[in-house]
Amino acid sequence: MSVESNSDVIDEERRMARTTAIGLGVWLALTLAAVILLLAFGDALSSLFV
């Protein structure tokens, strides 16, 4: 295995790690937004379904 192919593997791993981190960040932001919206408007929303 040459140094160049080793570098390609490391670059690919970094790209995958970056993509995973971005995906987790987006998921966390959406979850936090949903929790905040439920805390702010939970009573109004629950009255629609009761």
Short mmCIF file of C-alpha atoms in Angstrom, two decimals:
data_model
loop_
_atom_site.label_atom_id
_atom_site.label_comp_id
_atom_site.label_asym_id
_atom_site.label_seq_id
_atom_site.Cartn_x
_atom_site.Cartn_y
_atom_site.Cartn_z
CA MET A 1 0.00 0.00 0.00
CA SER A 2 1.59 3.26 -1.11
CA VAL A 3 1.59 6.55 0.72
CA GLU A 4 -0.70 8.07 -1.90
CA SER A 5 -3.36 5.38 -1.52
CA ASN A 6 -3.06 5.70 2.26
CA SER A 7 -3.71 9.43 1.89
CA ASP A 8 -6.76 8.70 -0.28
CA VAL A 9 -8.16 6.41 2.41
CA ILE A 10 -7.62 9.06 5.08
CA ASP A 11 -9.27 11.71 2.90
CA GLU A 12 -12.27 9.43 2.35
CA GLU A 13 -12.54 8.73 6.08
CA ARG A 14 -12.42 12.46 6.84
CA ARG A 15 -15.12 13.13 4.25
CA MET A 16 -17.34 10.43 5.76
CA ALA A 17 -16.73 11.77 9.29
CA ARG A 18 -17.59 15.30 8.17
CA THR A 19 -20.80 14.10 6.50
CA THR A 20 -21.77 12.16 9.62
CA ALA A 21 -21.07 15.13 11.87
CA ILE A 22 -23.17 17.42 9.68
CA GLY A 23 -26.03 14.91 9.64
CA LEU A 24 -25.95 14.56 13.41
CA GLY A 25 -25.84 18.34 13.82
CA VAL A 26 -28.89 18.77 11.59
CA TRP A 27 -30.73 16.01 13.47
CA LEU A 28 -29.90 17.63 16.81
CA ALA A 29 -31.01 21.06 15.59
CA LEU A 30 -34.34 19.68 14.33
CA THR A 31 -34.91 17.79 17.57
CA LEU A 32 -34.15 20.88 19.64
CA ALA A 33 -36.45 22.99 17.48
CA ALA A 34 -39.26 20.44 17.90
CA VAL A 35 -38.82 20.41 21.68
CA ILE A 36 -38.85 24.21 21.87
CA LEU A 37 -41.95 24.41 19.66
CA LEU A 38 -43.72 21.80 21.78
CA LEU A 39 -42.83 23.64 24.97
CA ALA A 40 -44.02 26.94 23.51
CA PHE A 41 -47.18 25.74 21.74
CA GLY A 42 -47.92 22.38 23.38
CA ASP A 43 -51.09 23.51 25.10
CA ALA A 44 -52.52 25.04 21.93
CA LEU A 45 -51.67 21.94 19.91
CA SER A 46 -53.12 19.53 22.42
CA SER A 47 -56.38 21.46 22.53
CA LEU A 48 -56.78 20.86 18.78
CA PHE A 49 -56.82 17.09 19.30
CA VAL A 50 -58.87 16.83 22.48
#
